[in-house]
mmCIF file of C-alpha atoms in Angstrom:
data_model
loop_
_atom_site.group_PDB
_atom_site.id
_atom_site.type_symbol
_atom_site.label_atom_id
_atom_site.label_comp_id
_atom_site.label_asym_id
_atom_site.label_seq_id
_atom_site.Cartn_x
_atom_site.Cartn_y
_atom_site.Cartn_z
ATOM 1 C CA MET A 1 -26.895 4.266 -18.625
ATOM 2 C CA TYR A 2 -26.890 0.514 -19.773
ATOM 3 C CA GLU A 3 -28.055 -1.206 -17.013
ATOM 4 C CA MET A 4 -31.079 1.533 -16.853
ATOM 5 C CA VAL A 5 -32.360 0.262 -20.014
ATOM 6 C CA ALA A 6 -31.630 -3.077 -19.615
ATOM 7 C CA PHE A 7 -33.511 -2.703 -16.045
ATOM 8 C CA TYR A 8 -36.862 -0.884 -17.582
ATOM 9 C CA LEU A 9 -36.891 -3.218 -20.521
ATOM 10 C CA PHE A 10 -36.638 -6.510 -18.992
ATOM 11 C CA SER A 11 -38.897 -5.058 -16.010
ATOM 12 C CA VAL A 12 -41.844 -4.120 -18.274
ATOM 13 C CA LEU A 13 -41.188 -7.225 -20.616
ATOM 14 C CA THR A 14 -41.459 -9.398 -17.533
ATOM 15 C CA ILE A 15 -44.458 -7.632 -16.111
ATOM 16 C CA GLY A 16 -46.630 -8.259 -19.286
ATOM 17 C CA LEU A 17 -45.244 -11.549 -19.978
ATOM 18 C CA PHE A 18 -46.253 -12.792 -16.304
ATOM 19 C CA LEU A 19 -50.079 -10.708 -17.155
ATOM 20 C CA ILE A 20 -50.184 -13.073 -19.827
ATOM 21 C CA THR A 21 -49.304 -16.018 -17.718
ATOM 22 C CA VAL A 22 -51.712 -14.982 -15.107
ATOM 23 C CA MET A 23 -54.491 -13.654 -17.511
ATOM 24 C CA SER A 24 -54.629 -15.800 -19.988
ATOM 25 C CA LYS A 25 -56.950 -18.589 -20.862
ATOM 26 C CA ASN A 26 -54.608 -20.938 -22.741
ATOM 27 C CA VAL A 27 -52.389 -23.535 -21.255
ATOM 28 C CA LEU A 28 -49.988 -23.221 -24.128
ATOM 29 C CA TYR A 29 -50.240 -19.226 -24.178
ATOM 30 C CA ALA A 30 -49.946 -19.376 -19.963
ATOM 31 C CA MET A 31 -46.563 -21.728 -20.340
ATOM 32 C CA THR A 32 -44.759 -20.085 -23.359
ATOM 33 C CA SER A 33 -45.067 -16.657 -21.771
ATOM 34 C CA LEU A 34 -43.944 -18.029 -18.092
ATOM 35 C CA ALA A 35 -40.774 -19.520 -19.937
ATOM 36 C CA ALA A 36 -40.197 -16.383 -21.691
ATOM 37 C CA GLY A 37 -40.370 -14.488 -18.845
ATOM 38 C CA MET A 38 -38.016 -16.400 -16.973
ATOM 39 C CA VAL A 39 -35.395 -16.067 -19.382
ATOM 40 C CA LEU A 40 -36.041 -12.075 -18.829
ATOM 41 C CA ILE A 41 -35.309 -12.892 -14.890
ATOM 42 C CA SER A 42 -32.118 -14.422 -15.731
ATOM 43 C CA GLY A 43 -31.132 -11.111 -17.563
ATOM 44 C CA PHE A 44 -31.826 -9.381 -13.938
ATOM 45 C CA PHE A 45 -29.646 -11.651 -12.848
ATOM 46 C CA PHE A 46 -26.635 -11.108 -15.141
ATOM 47 C CA ILE A 47 -27.539 -7.359 -14.469
ATOM 48 C CA LEU A 48 -27.098 -7.765 -10.670
ATOM 49 C CA GLY A 49 -23.776 -9.731 -11.169
ATOM 50 C CA ALA A 50 -25.071 -12.983 -9.968
ATOM 51 C CA ASP A 51 -23.757 -14.610 -13.061
ATOM 52 C CA PHE A 52 -23.741 -18.324 -11.722
ATOM 53 C CA LEU A 53 -27.167 -17.662 -10.420
ATOM 54 C CA GLY A 54 -28.417 -16.434 -14.057
ATOM 55 C CA VAL A 55 -27.077 -19.801 -15.247
ATOM 56 C CA VAL A 56 -28.685 -21.959 -13.068
ATOM 57 C CA GLN A 57 -31.967 -19.859 -13.742
ATOM 58 C CA LEU A 58 -31.477 -20.513 -17.213
ATOM 59 C CA ILE A 59 -30.473 -24.036 -16.731
ATOM 60 C CA ALA A 60 -33.103 -24.795 -13.880
ATOM 61 C CA TYR A 61 -35.854 -23.146 -14.528
ATOM 62 C CA VAL A 62 -35.778 -22.742 -18.430
ATOM 63 C CA GLY A 63 -34.455 -25.889 -18.959
ATOM 64 C CA ALA A 64 -35.779 -28.601 -16.740
ATOM 65 C CA ILE A 65 -38.926 -26.692 -15.182
ATOM 66 C CA MET A 66 -40.505 -25.480 -18.318
ATOM 67 C CA ALA A 67 -39.432 -28.889 -20.189
ATOM 68 C CA LEU A 68 -41.374 -31.034 -17.109
ATOM 69 C CA TYR A 69 -44.506 -28.686 -17.432
ATOM 70 C CA SER A 70 -44.318 -28.989 -21.278
ATOM 71 C CA PHE A 71 -44.313 -32.954 -21.049
ATOM 72 C CA ALA A 72 -46.740 -32.795 -18.023
ATOM 73 C CA MET A 73 -49.224 -30.967 -20.534
ATOM 74 C CA MET A 74 -49.426 -33.705 -22.638
ATOM 75 C CA PHE A 75 -51.146 -35.639 -20.653
ATOM 76 C CA PHE A 76 -54.192 -32.498 -20.410
ATOM 77 C CA ASP A 77 -56.041 -31.448 -23.118
ATOM 78 C CA ALA A 78 -53.821 -28.276 -24.077
ATOM 79 C CA THR A 79 -55.669 -27.124 -26.492
ATOM 80 C CA ARG A 80 -59.071 -26.478 -24.873
ATOM 81 C CA ASP A 81 -59.373 -22.948 -23.564
ATOM 82 C CA ILE A 82 -60.006 -23.244 -19.744
ATOM 83 C CA LYS A 83 -63.496 -22.379 -18.417
ATOM 84 C CA GLU A 84 -63.047 -20.832 -14.818
ATOM 85 C CA LYS A 85 -65.895 -19.077 -13.114
ATOM 86 C CA ASN A 86 -64.821 -16.135 -10.907
ATOM 87 C CA THR A 87 -67.199 -15.053 -8.130
ATOM 88 C CA ASN A 88 -65.569 -11.829 -6.863
ATOM 89 C CA PRO A 89 -63.077 -10.210 -9.598
ATOM 90 C CA ALA A 90 -62.981 -7.283 -7.613
ATOM 91 C CA LEU A 91 -62.101 -8.630 -4.457
ATOM 92 C CA VAL A 92 -59.001 -10.697 -5.703
ATOM 93 C CA PHE A 93 -57.739 -7.432 -7.115
ATOM 94 C CA LEU A 94 -58.423 -5.740 -3.471
ATOM 95 C CA LEU A 95 -56.922 -8.572 -1.838
ATOM 96 C CA GLY A 96 -53.651 -8.690 -4.185
ATOM 97 C CA GLY A 97 -53.358 -5.218 -4.130
ATOM 98 C CA LEU A 98 -53.050 -4.718 -0.198
ATOM 99 C CA SER A 99 -50.711 -8.190 0.240
ATOM 100 C CA ALA A 100 -48.245 -6.098 -2.480
ATOM 101 C CA VAL A 101 -48.471 -3.435 0.227
ATOM 102 C CA VAL A 102 -47.941 -5.105 2.796
ATOM 103 C CA LEU A 103 -45.239 -7.132 1.517
ATOM 104 C CA VAL A 104 -43.498 -4.066 0.093
ATOM 105 C CA LEU A 105 -43.579 -2.461 3.786
ATOM 106 C CA MET A 106 -42.083 -6.120 4.830
ATOM 107 C CA PHE A 107 -39.114 -5.906 2.511
ATOM 108 C CA ALA A 108 -38.440 -2.095 3.092
ATOM 109 C CA ALA A 109 -38.435 -2.175 6.968
ATOM 110 C CA PRO A 110 -35.319 -4.113 7.989
ATOM 111 C CA ILE A 111 -33.614 -2.371 4.683
ATOM 112 C CA HIS A 112 -33.214 1.182 6.209
ATOM 113 C CA SER A 113 -31.751 0.380 9.131
ATOM 114 C CA ASP A 114 -28.172 0.549 9.464
ATOM 115 C CA ALA A 115 -27.573 -2.742 11.281
ATOM 116 C CA ILE A 116 -27.052 -4.595 8.321
ATOM 117 C CA GLN A 117 -23.779 -5.909 7.722
ATOM 118 C CA ALA A 118 -22.309 -8.572 4.787
ATOM 119 C CA LEU A 119 -22.186 -12.113 6.455
ATOM 120 C CA TYR A 120 -20.017 -13.734 3.617
ATOM 121 C CA PRO A 121 -18.949 -10.365 1.407
ATOM 122 C CA MET A 122 -17.994 -10.559 -2.042
ATOM 123 C CA HIS A 123 -14.288 -10.924 -2.715
ATOM 124 C CA GLU A 124 -12.594 -8.136 -5.391
ATOM 125 C CA GLY A 125 -11.155 -9.772 -8.498
ATOM 126 C CA VAL A 126 -12.666 -13.319 -7.958
ATOM 127 C CA GLY A 127 -15.225 -14.465 -10.452
ATOM 128 C CA ASN A 128 -18.869 -15.033 -9.079
ATOM 129 C CA ALA A 129 -19.039 -19.108 -9.789
ATOM 130 C CA GLN A 130 -15.963 -18.983 -7.443
ATOM 131 C CA ASP A 131 -17.178 -16.925 -5.021
ATOM 132 C CA VAL A 132 -20.429 -19.073 -5.030
ATOM 133 C CA GLY A 133 -18.532 -22.090 -4.803
ATOM 134 C CA ILE A 134 -16.553 -21.363 -1.741
ATOM 135 C CA VAL A 135 -19.182 -20.075 0.168
ATOM 136 C CA LEU A 136 -22.087 -22.861 -0.504
ATOM 137 C CA PHE A 137 -19.121 -25.954 0.000
ATOM 138 C CA THR A 138 -17.861 -24.093 3.031
ATOM 139 C CA LYS A 139 -20.985 -22.386 4.934
ATOM 140 C CA TYR A 140 -23.499 -24.097 3.270
ATOM 141 C CA LEU A 141 -22.676 -27.660 2.410
ATOM 142 C CA VAL A 142 -24.930 -29.193 4.792
ATOM 143 C CA PRO A 143 -28.294 -27.395 3.548
ATOM 144 C CA PHE A 144 -26.821 -28.055 -0.113
ATOM 145 C CA GLU A 145 -26.601 -31.930 0.517
ATOM 146 C CA VAL A 146 -29.787 -31.949 2.240
ATOM 147 C CA ALA A 147 -31.474 -30.271 -0.565
ATOM 148 C CA ALA A 148 -29.532 -32.812 -2.848
ATOM 149 C CA LEU A 149 -31.500 -35.706 -0.900
ATOM 150 C CA MET A 150 -34.500 -33.687 -1.256
ATOM 151 C CA LEU A 151 -34.263 -33.557 -5.152
ATOM 152 C CA LEU A 152 -33.643 -37.212 -5.259
ATOM 153 C CA VAL A 153 -36.814 -38.286 -2.969
ATOM 154 C CA ALA A 154 -38.755 -35.730 -5.376
ATOM 155 C CA MET A 155 -37.287 -37.636 -8.337
ATOM 156 C CA ILE A 156 -38.870 -40.894 -7.049
ATOM 157 C CA ALA A 157 -41.917 -39.517 -6.107
ATOM 158 C CA GLY A 158 -42.445 -38.234 -9.068
ATOM 159 C CA ILE A 159 -41.484 -41.211 -11.352
ATOM 160 C CA ILE A 160 -43.793 -43.190 -8.750
ATOM 161 C CA LEU A 161 -46.559 -40.883 -8.827
ATOM 162 C CA ALA A 162 -46.557 -40.762 -12.961
ATOM 163 C CA GLY A 163 -45.370 -43.922 -13.793
ATOM 164 C CA LYS A 164 -48.305 -46.067 -12.898
ATOM 165 C CA LYS A 165 -50.708 -47.227 -15.779
ATOM 166 C CA MET A 166 -48.379 -44.949 -18.278
ATOM 167 C CA ASP A 167 -49.321 -47.913 -20.910
ATOM 168 C CA GLN A 168 -53.208 -46.289 -20.837
ATOM 169 C CA SER A 169 -53.943 -43.441 -22.580
ATOM 170 C CA LEU A 170 -55.616 -40.099 -20.789
ATOM 171 C CA THR A 171 -56.971 -38.018 -23.390
ATOM 172 C CA GLU A 172 -58.467 -40.565 -25.823
ATOM 173 C CA ASP A 173 -61.334 -43.046 -24.608
ATOM 174 C CA MET A 174 -60.472 -46.441 -24.647
ATOM 175 C CA SER A 175 -62.308 -47.890 -27.515
ATOM 176 C CA ALA A 176 -59.471 -46.259 -29.788
ATOM 177 C CA ASP A 177 -56.758 -48.430 -27.771
ATOM 178 C CA ASP A 178 -59.117 -51.310 -28.265
ATOM 179 C CA GLU A 179 -59.702 -50.706 -32.139
ATOM 180 C CA ILE A 180 -55.440 -50.915 -32.519
ATOM 181 C CA LEU A 181 -55.732 -53.935 -30.414
ATOM 182 C CA THR A 182 -58.518 -55.760 -32.938
ATOM 183 C CA GLN A 183 -56.793 -54.529 -35.854
ATOM 184 C CA LYS A 184 -53.684 -56.217 -34.737
ATOM 185 C CA ASP A 185 -55.421 -59.686 -34.123
ATOM 186 C CA GLU A 186 -56.720 -59.811 -37.582
ATOM 187 C CA LYS A 187 -53.247 -59.190 -38.745
ATOM 188 C CA MET B 1 -29.401 5.247 -11.793
ATOM 189 C CA ILE B 2 -30.985 1.916 -10.548
ATOM 190 C CA GLY B 3 -31.048 1.740 -7.268
ATOM 191 C CA LEU B 4 -31.975 -1.211 -4.500
ATOM 192 C CA SER B 5 -35.599 0.349 -4.109
ATOM 193 C CA HIS B 6 -35.713 -0.169 -8.234
ATOM 194 C CA TYR B 7 -35.772 -3.956 -7.832
ATOM 195 C CA LEU B 8 -37.586 -4.443 -4.499
ATOM 196 C CA ILE B 9 -40.230 -2.427 -6.603
ATOM 197 C CA VAL B 10 -40.561 -4.824 -9.456
ATOM 198 C CA SER B 11 -39.952 -7.735 -7.437
ATOM 199 C CA ALA B 12 -43.012 -6.737 -5.453
ATOM 200 C CA LEU B 13 -44.740 -6.114 -8.560
ATOM 201 C CA ILE B 14 -44.335 -9.555 -10.295
ATOM 202 C CA PHE B 15 -44.925 -11.388 -6.513
ATOM 203 C CA SER B 16 -48.451 -9.238 -6.130
ATOM 204 C CA ILE B 17 -49.372 -10.722 -9.854
ATOM 205 C CA GLY B 18 -48.399 -14.173 -8.664
ATOM 206 C CA LEU B 19 -50.662 -13.740 -5.635
ATOM 207 C CA MET B 20 -53.447 -12.297 -7.829
ATOM 208 C CA GLY B 21 -52.856 -15.476 -10.396
ATOM 209 C CA VAL B 22 -52.963 -17.578 -7.112
ATOM 210 C CA LEU B 23 -56.627 -16.050 -6.045
ATOM 211 C CA ARG B 24 -58.243 -15.850 -9.492
ATOM 212 C CA ARG B 25 -57.155 -19.626 -10.650
ATOM 213 C CA ARG B 26 -59.573 -22.148 -10.878
ATOM 214 C CA ASN B 27 -57.312 -25.004 -12.416
ATOM 215 C CA LEU B 28 -54.373 -26.640 -10.914
ATOM 216 C CA LEU B 29 -51.980 -26.225 -13.436
ATOM 217 C CA MET B 30 -52.507 -22.692 -13.822
ATOM 218 C CA LEU B 31 -52.436 -22.266 -10.219
ATOM 219 C CA PHE B 32 -48.861 -23.779 -10.437
ATOM 220 C CA PHE B 33 -47.444 -21.474 -12.895
ATOM 221 C CA ALA B 34 -48.483 -18.898 -10.569
ATOM 222 C CA THR B 35 -46.778 -19.797 -7.898
ATOM 223 C CA GLU B 36 -43.585 -20.356 -10.006
ATOM 224 C CA VAL B 37 -44.330 -16.547 -10.806
ATOM 225 C CA MET B 38 -44.259 -15.890 -7.204
ATOM 226 C CA LEU B 39 -40.698 -17.621 -6.834
ATOM 227 C CA ASN B 40 -39.608 -15.842 -9.378
ATOM 228 C CA ALA B 41 -40.104 -12.610 -8.145
ATOM 229 C CA VAL B 42 -38.751 -13.652 -4.176
ATOM 230 C CA ASN B 43 -35.495 -14.602 -6.196
ATOM 231 C CA ILE B 44 -35.244 -11.437 -8.020
ATOM 232 C CA ALA B 45 -35.563 -9.467 -4.878
ATOM 233 C CA PHE B 46 -32.950 -11.696 -3.102
ATOM 234 C CA ALA B 47 -30.434 -11.543 -5.928
ATOM 235 C CA ALA B 48 -30.932 -7.246 -5.946
ATOM 236 C CA ILE B 49 -30.089 -7.331 -2.114
ATOM 237 C CA SER B 50 -27.075 -9.689 -2.296
ATOM 238 C CA HIS B 51 -25.774 -7.170 -5.012
ATOM 239 C CA TYR B 52 -26.248 -4.059 -2.884
ATOM 240 C CA TYR B 53 -24.986 -5.200 0.425
ATOM 241 C CA ASN B 54 -22.246 -6.632 -0.983
ATOM 242 C CA ASP B 55 -23.171 -10.498 0.449
ATOM 243 C CA LEU B 56 -23.771 -13.937 -0.877
ATOM 244 C CA THR B 57 -26.204 -14.952 1.405
ATOM 245 C CA GLY B 58 -28.995 -13.520 -1.013
ATOM 246 C CA GLN B 59 -27.581 -15.640 -3.673
ATOM 247 C CA MET B 60 -27.571 -18.806 -1.502
ATOM 248 C CA PHE B 61 -30.826 -18.810 -0.865
ATOM 249 C CA ALA B 62 -31.830 -18.037 -4.262
ATOM 250 C CA PHE B 63 -30.036 -21.485 -5.134
ATOM 251 C CA PHE B 64 -32.051 -23.275 -2.286
ATOM 252 C CA ILE B 65 -35.099 -21.406 -3.654
ATOM 253 C CA ILE B 66 -34.698 -22.902 -7.307
ATOM 254 C CA ALA B 67 -33.869 -26.027 -5.640
ATOM 255 C CA ILE B 68 -37.341 -26.499 -4.066
ATOM 256 C CA ALA B 69 -38.744 -24.940 -6.827
ATOM 257 C CA ALA B 70 -37.509 -27.977 -9.120
ATOM 258 C CA SER B 71 -38.314 -30.949 -6.248
ATOM 259 C CA GLU B 72 -42.234 -29.254 -5.662
ATOM 260 C CA VAL B 73 -42.610 -29.068 -9.717
ATOM 261 C CA ALA B 74 -41.659 -32.660 -9.891
ATOM 262 C CA VAL B 75 -43.620 -33.905 -7.206
ATOM 263 C CA GLY B 76 -46.578 -31.672 -7.771
ATOM 264 C CA LEU B 77 -46.916 -32.839 -11.642
ATOM 265 C CA GLY B 78 -47.101 -36.295 -10.505
ATOM 266 C CA ILE B 79 -49.823 -35.313 -8.177
ATOM 267 C CA LEU B 80 -51.607 -33.753 -11.093
ATOM 268 C CA ILE B 81 -51.237 -36.947 -13.396
ATOM 269 C CA VAL B 82 -52.853 -38.943 -10.514
ATOM 270 C CA LEU B 83 -55.667 -36.530 -10.163
ATOM 271 C CA TYR B 84 -56.408 -36.270 -13.670
ATOM 272 C CA LYS B 85 -56.455 -40.058 -14.033
ATOM 273 C CA LYS B 86 -58.836 -40.104 -11.400
ATOM 274 C CA HIS B 87 -61.316 -37.390 -11.999
ATOM 275 C CA GLY B 88 -60.689 -36.095 -15.178
ATOM 276 C CA THR B 89 -60.315 -32.451 -14.696
ATOM 277 C CA LEU B 90 -58.303 -30.031 -12.981
ATOM 278 C CA ASP B 91 -60.565 -27.681 -11.846
ATOM 279 C CA LEU B 92 -60.586 -26.978 -8.237
ATOM 280 C CA ASP B 93 -64.637 -26.636 -8.007
ATOM 281 C CA ASP B 94 -65.261 -30.080 -9.378
ATOM 282 C CA LEU B 95 -62.243 -31.524 -6.980
ATOM 283 C CA ALA B 96 -64.222 -30.249 -4.131
ATOM 284 C CA SER B 97 -65.161 -33.445 -3.010
ATOM 285 C CA MET B 98 -65.322 -32.773 0.593
ATOM 286 C CA LYS B 99 -68.469 -30.487 0.857
ATOM 287 C CA GLY B 100 -70.542 -32.833 3.307
#
């Protein structure tokens, strides 16, 4: 009963928030609704018994990725509304709907066969974090290390790409900086 | 009772919302938001399948998707900042410089 209430609440709220993310003209609204939707998605994970995944979603997505987005937003002009010209909105809705149907068929096709059996079954009486840790550090050790290396490379790439000419302001014009410099010289 | 198909339908709905965003957005930052929506939809599907089949593989894939999303955001935002420094805009129509 509680699961049903929570599921419908989370799904309606998530879909609504993500619709705001996709449709909104304001970057700030889009970003805050995306963050809220990600928090609610971690609620889905907690319902499904994937506790560790829910915690990782909260820490990595809401904590790290959204913080990164909000820092990057400070480089761009976030208060201005975004003007986008859409040439053919009906075609977009048609293509999106068709792709959704194809997606449902793709997901549903293998599930309705009986050939699926658990490769790494969950254990009774063992916590989810412990179970995940055992599988992650035995069967998935090499992909885990490769993912760590990939994150290191991405971190270096992010620092190098964003760090060039960090002392210059992007949104204000350069004359404002010159004024500050001349004021300093006068003193 | 909530079954696997409920979760898969929600996941497909969220995925199609994200896909619609990718198709209609012209601003690069908003395009990034739409891809995050799509990645989250797939994570829901993986976690649901993992729960209903008592198999941990789905959760493992969701972890790696989160790691890939994190590195994608780090590199992508760096590229966006470089683009904004160079062109002063993030609009895709203005950035199409190979029009011939």
